[in-house]
Every structure is written in C-alpha cells, then in structure tokens.
PDB file of C-alpha atoms in Angstrom:
ATOM      1  CA  MET A   1       9.493   2.480 -15.830  1.00 80.00           C
ATOM      2  CA  THR A   2       6.614   2.051 -13.801  1.00 93.00           C
ATOM      3  CA  ILE A   3       3.738  -0.106 -13.905  1.00 96.00           C
ATOM      4  CA  PRO A   4       0.150   1.635 -14.952  1.00 96.00           C
ATOM      5  CA  VAL A   5      -1.678   0.666 -11.633  1.00 96.00           C
ATOM      6  CA  GLU A   6      -4.489  -0.637 -14.427  1.00 96.00           C
ATOM      7  CA  LYS A   7      -2.093  -3.522 -15.628  1.00 97.00           C
ATOM      8  CA  LEU A   8      -1.765  -4.754 -11.595  1.00 98.00           C
ATOM      9  CA  ARG A   9      -2.638  -8.667 -11.550  1.00 97.00           C
ATOM     10  CA  GLU A  10      -4.060  -9.234  -8.090  1.00 98.00           C
ATOM     11  CA  PRO A  11      -7.840  -7.165  -7.603  1.00 98.00           C
ATOM     12  CA  ALA A  12      -7.526  -6.426  -4.209  1.00 98.00           C
ATOM     13  CA  VAL A  13      -4.053  -5.120  -4.703  1.00 98.00           C
ATOM     14  CA  ARG A  14      -4.553  -2.809  -7.272  1.00 98.00           C
ATOM     15  CA  ALA A  15      -8.183  -1.440  -5.714  1.00 98.00           C
ATOM     16  CA  PHE A  16      -5.778  -0.727  -2.525  1.00 98.00           C
ATOM     17  CA  VAL A  17      -3.364   0.901  -5.023  1.00 98.00           C
ATOM     18  CA  VAL A  18      -6.561   3.098  -6.719  1.00 98.00           C
ATOM     19  CA  ALA A  19      -7.681   3.988  -3.020  1.00 98.00           C
ATOM     20  CA  VAL A  20      -4.192   5.565  -1.773  1.00 98.00           C
ATOM     21  CA  ASN A  21      -3.895   7.313  -4.987  1.00 98.00           C
ATOM     22  CA  ALA A  22      -7.219   8.637  -4.816  1.00 98.00           C
ATOM     23  CA  ASN A  23      -6.554   9.534  -1.333  1.00 97.00           C
ATOM     24  CA  ASP A  24     -10.229   7.741  -0.705  1.00 98.00           C
ATOM     25  CA  ARG A  25     -10.311   6.735   2.782  1.00 97.00           C
ATOM     26  CA  GLU A  26     -13.919   4.822   2.187  1.00 98.00           C
ATOM     27  CA  ALA A  27     -12.450   3.116  -1.062  1.00 98.00           C
ATOM     28  CA  PHE A  28      -9.810   1.971   1.028  1.00 98.00           C
ATOM     29  CA  ARG A  29     -12.261   0.661   3.908  1.00 97.00           C
ATOM     30  CA  ARG A  30     -13.735  -1.681   1.062  1.00 98.00           C
ATOM     31  CA  VAL A  31     -11.121  -2.955  -0.062  1.00 98.00           C
ATOM     32  CA  LEU A  32      -9.848  -4.322   3.621  1.00 98.00           C
ATOM     33  CA  ALA A  33     -10.919  -7.564   5.066  1.00 98.00           C
ATOM     34  CA  PRO A  34     -12.998  -7.326   8.804  1.00 97.00           C
ATOM     35  CA  GLY A  35      -9.539  -7.444  10.815  1.00 97.00           C
ATOM     36  CA  ALA A  36      -7.043  -6.471   8.759  1.00 98.00           C
ATOM     37  CA  THR A  37      -3.522  -6.012  10.217  1.00 98.00           C
ATOM     38  CA  MET A  38      -0.433  -4.766   8.824  1.00 98.00           C
ATOM     39  CA  SER A  39       3.413  -3.939   9.269  1.00 98.00           C
ATOM     40  CA  ASP A  40       5.396  -1.289   8.746  1.00 96.00           C
ATOM     41  CA  ASP A  41       9.742  -2.007   8.424  1.00 95.00           C
ATOM     42  CA  GLY A  42       8.735  -5.517  10.326  1.00 96.00           C
ATOM     43  CA  SER A  43       7.031  -3.996  13.315  1.00 97.00           C
ATOM     44  CA  GLU A  44       3.227  -4.204  13.717  1.00 98.00           C
ATOM     45  CA  ARG A  45       1.063  -0.805  13.696  1.00 97.00           C
ATOM     46  CA  ASP A  46      -2.230   0.040  14.282  1.00 98.00           C
ATOM     47  CA  LEU A  47      -3.919   0.153  10.882  1.00 97.00           C
ATOM     48  CA  ARG A  48      -6.064   2.959  11.117  1.00 96.00           C
ATOM     49  CA  GLU A  49      -4.074   4.897  12.627  1.00 97.00           C
ATOM     50  CA  TRP A  50      -0.995   4.374  10.451  1.00 97.00           C
ATOM     51  CA  THR A  51      -3.026   4.520   7.175  1.00 97.00           C
ATOM     52  CA  GLU A  52      -3.886   7.954   8.538  1.00 97.00           C
ATOM     53  CA  ARG A  53      -0.547   9.479   9.136  1.00 96.00           C
ATOM     54  CA  GLU A  54       1.259   7.915   6.458  1.00 96.00           C
ATOM     55  CA  VAL A  55      -1.646   7.726   3.602  1.00 97.00           C
ATOM     56  CA  PHE A  56      -4.258  10.225   4.573  1.00 97.00           C
ATOM     57  CA  SER A  57      -3.483  13.396   6.182  1.00 97.00           C
ATOM     58  CA  SER A  58       0.230  13.262   4.602  1.00 97.00           C
ATOM     59  CA  HIS A  59      -1.504  12.359   1.035  1.00 97.00           C
ATOM     60  CA  GLY A  60       0.541   9.517   0.288  1.00 97.00           C
ATOM     61  CA  ARG A  61       0.807   8.046  -3.422  1.00 97.00           C
ATOM     62  CA  MET A  62       1.962   4.880  -4.757  1.00 97.00           C
ATOM     63  CA  GLU A  63       4.324   4.150  -8.170  1.00 97.00           C
ATOM     64  CA  VAL A  64       4.559   0.537  -9.174  1.00 98.00           C
ATOM     65  CA  GLU A  65       7.834  -0.307 -10.371  1.00 97.00           C
ATOM     66  CA  GLY A  66       7.301  -4.130 -10.556  1.00 96.00           C
ATOM     67  CA  GLU A  67       5.206  -6.894  -9.076  1.00 97.00           C
ATOM     68  CA  ASP A  68       5.803 -10.541  -7.662  1.00 96.00           C
ATOM     69  CA  GLU A  69       4.213 -12.993 -10.714  1.00 94.00           C
ATOM     70  CA  ASP A  70       1.623 -13.652  -7.946  1.00 96.00           C
ATOM     71  CA  GLY A  71       0.296  -9.954  -7.982  1.00 97.00           C
ATOM     72  CA  LEU A  72       0.894  -9.866  -4.626  1.00 98.00           C
ATOM     73  CA  GLY A  73       4.266  -8.032  -3.701  1.00 98.00           C
ATOM     74  CA  LEU A  74       5.022  -4.918  -5.232  1.00 98.00           C
ATOM     75  CA  LEU A  75       7.824  -2.717  -5.340  1.00 97.00           C
ATOM     76  CA  ALA A  76       6.977   0.968  -5.562  1.00 97.00           C
ATOM     77  CA  THR A  77       8.282   4.575  -5.186  1.00 97.00           C
ATOM     78  CA  TYR A  78       5.896   5.872  -2.155  1.00 97.00           C
ATOM     79  CA  THR A  79       5.898   9.290  -1.904  1.00 97.00           C
ATOM     80  CA  ASN A  80       3.608  11.429   0.912  1.00 96.00           C
ATOM     81  CA  ASP A  81       3.924  15.116   2.146  1.00 96.00           C
ATOM     82  CA  THR A  82       5.855  13.997   5.530  1.00 94.00           C
ATOM     83  CA  TRP A  83       8.669  12.005   3.947  1.00 92.00           C
ATOM     84  CA  GLY A  84       8.897  12.513   0.271  1.00 95.00           C
ATOM     85  CA  SER A  85       9.591   9.819  -1.667  1.00 97.00           C
ATOM     86  CA  MET A  86      11.073   6.086  -0.814  1.00 96.00           C
ATOM     87  CA  ARG A  87      11.563   3.264  -2.295  1.00 96.00           C
ATOM     88  CA  THR A  88       9.114   0.430  -0.799  1.00 97.00           C
ATOM     89  CA  VAL A  89       7.977  -2.832  -0.967  1.00 97.00           C
ATOM     90  CA  TRP A  90       4.816  -4.033  -0.139  1.00 98.00           C
ATOM     91  CA  ARG A  91       3.722  -7.952   0.559  1.00 98.00           C
ATOM     92  CA  PHE A  92      -0.376  -8.414   0.538  1.00 98.00           C
ATOM     93  CA  THR A  93      -2.511 -11.146   1.709  1.00 98.00           C
ATOM     94  CA  VAL A  94      -6.125 -11.638   0.166  1.00 98.00           C
ATOM     95  CA  GLU A  95      -8.480 -13.678   1.573  1.00 98.00           C
ATOM     96  CA  GLY A  96     -12.264 -13.555  -0.158  1.00 97.00           C
ATOM     97  CA  GLY A  97     -11.123 -10.327  -2.669  1.00 97.00           C
ATOM     98  CA  LYS A  98      -9.944  -8.693   0.009  1.00 98.00           C
ATOM     99  CA  VAL A  99      -6.593  -7.407   1.537  1.00 98.00           C
ATOM    100  CA  ALA A 100      -6.330  -9.268   4.804  1.00 98.00           C
ATOM    101  CA  ARG A 101      -2.800  -8.037   5.661  1.00 98.00           C
ATOM    102  CA  PHE A 102      -0.316  -6.039   3.922  1.00 98.00           C
ATOM    103  CA  GLU A 103       3.650  -5.515   5.008  1.00 98.00           C
ATOM    104  CA  THR A 104       5.377  -3.016   3.610  1.00 97.00           C
ATOM    105  CA  GLY A 105       9.091  -1.218   4.621  1.00 96.00           C
ATOM    106  CA  GLN A 106      11.926  -0.099   3.051  1.00 94.00           C
ATOM    107  CA  ALA A 107      13.503  -1.246  -0.283  1.00 94.00           C
ATOM    108  CA  PRO A 108      16.667  -2.589   0.154  1.00 86.00           C
ATOM    109  CA  VAL A 109      19.669  -0.799  -1.447  1.00 77.00           C
ATOM    110  CA  GLU A 110      20.738  -2.191  -4.723  1.00 67.00           C
TER     111      GLU A 110
END
C-alpha cells in the first residue's frame, strides 16, 4: 500500500518527493539547504552528479510505502530508467524548512 505524497508529514520531505516525481530540477534545488549533502548505500556522493544521473536524466520516481513517525524516514519503491524498481530507505535531515542531508540505500530484504 502506498502513501499519497500529499499525506507525508514533513513539508520539506513532501516537497522533495514531489520534485523528484515531477522531474523538476528547479523545485528540487529550492527544497535543498545551501551546502546540502547526501549518501547512497553508505557512501558519500556528490549531490549534483548523483541526482542528475539517478533522478533527472533517468526519470527517477518514488512511490512511498511507509514513513517514520517524525516524517524524516521513508520506505519507498524507487524506479528509474537505468535500474528499474527497487525498495529503498531514505532518511532526511531538515534544517530551517529545507533538506540539509539525505541518505538513501536499498531496503533490507524482509
């Protein structure tokens, strides 16, 4: 079962998912805090390079299956034209209403 994006608790996380799903680079940049950082499967990545490759040029999209009580952690099926679909976990740090950091990776197999 999926959670409609508009029901996500944390406004910055909601804006992040909306921007990804709309493939909207400008909206995505607006949701990020200056100097935002990220990691993928525990490895630090260059945020601009990674999002261009894994989100925008490959048409990434998130279907949220669950969220933590604080709204800063998501379980989602992430799909893009390069890798297809995979279950992923996302953890966000929000400062001043903007995403200052996100960490993503494949969800553990249940």
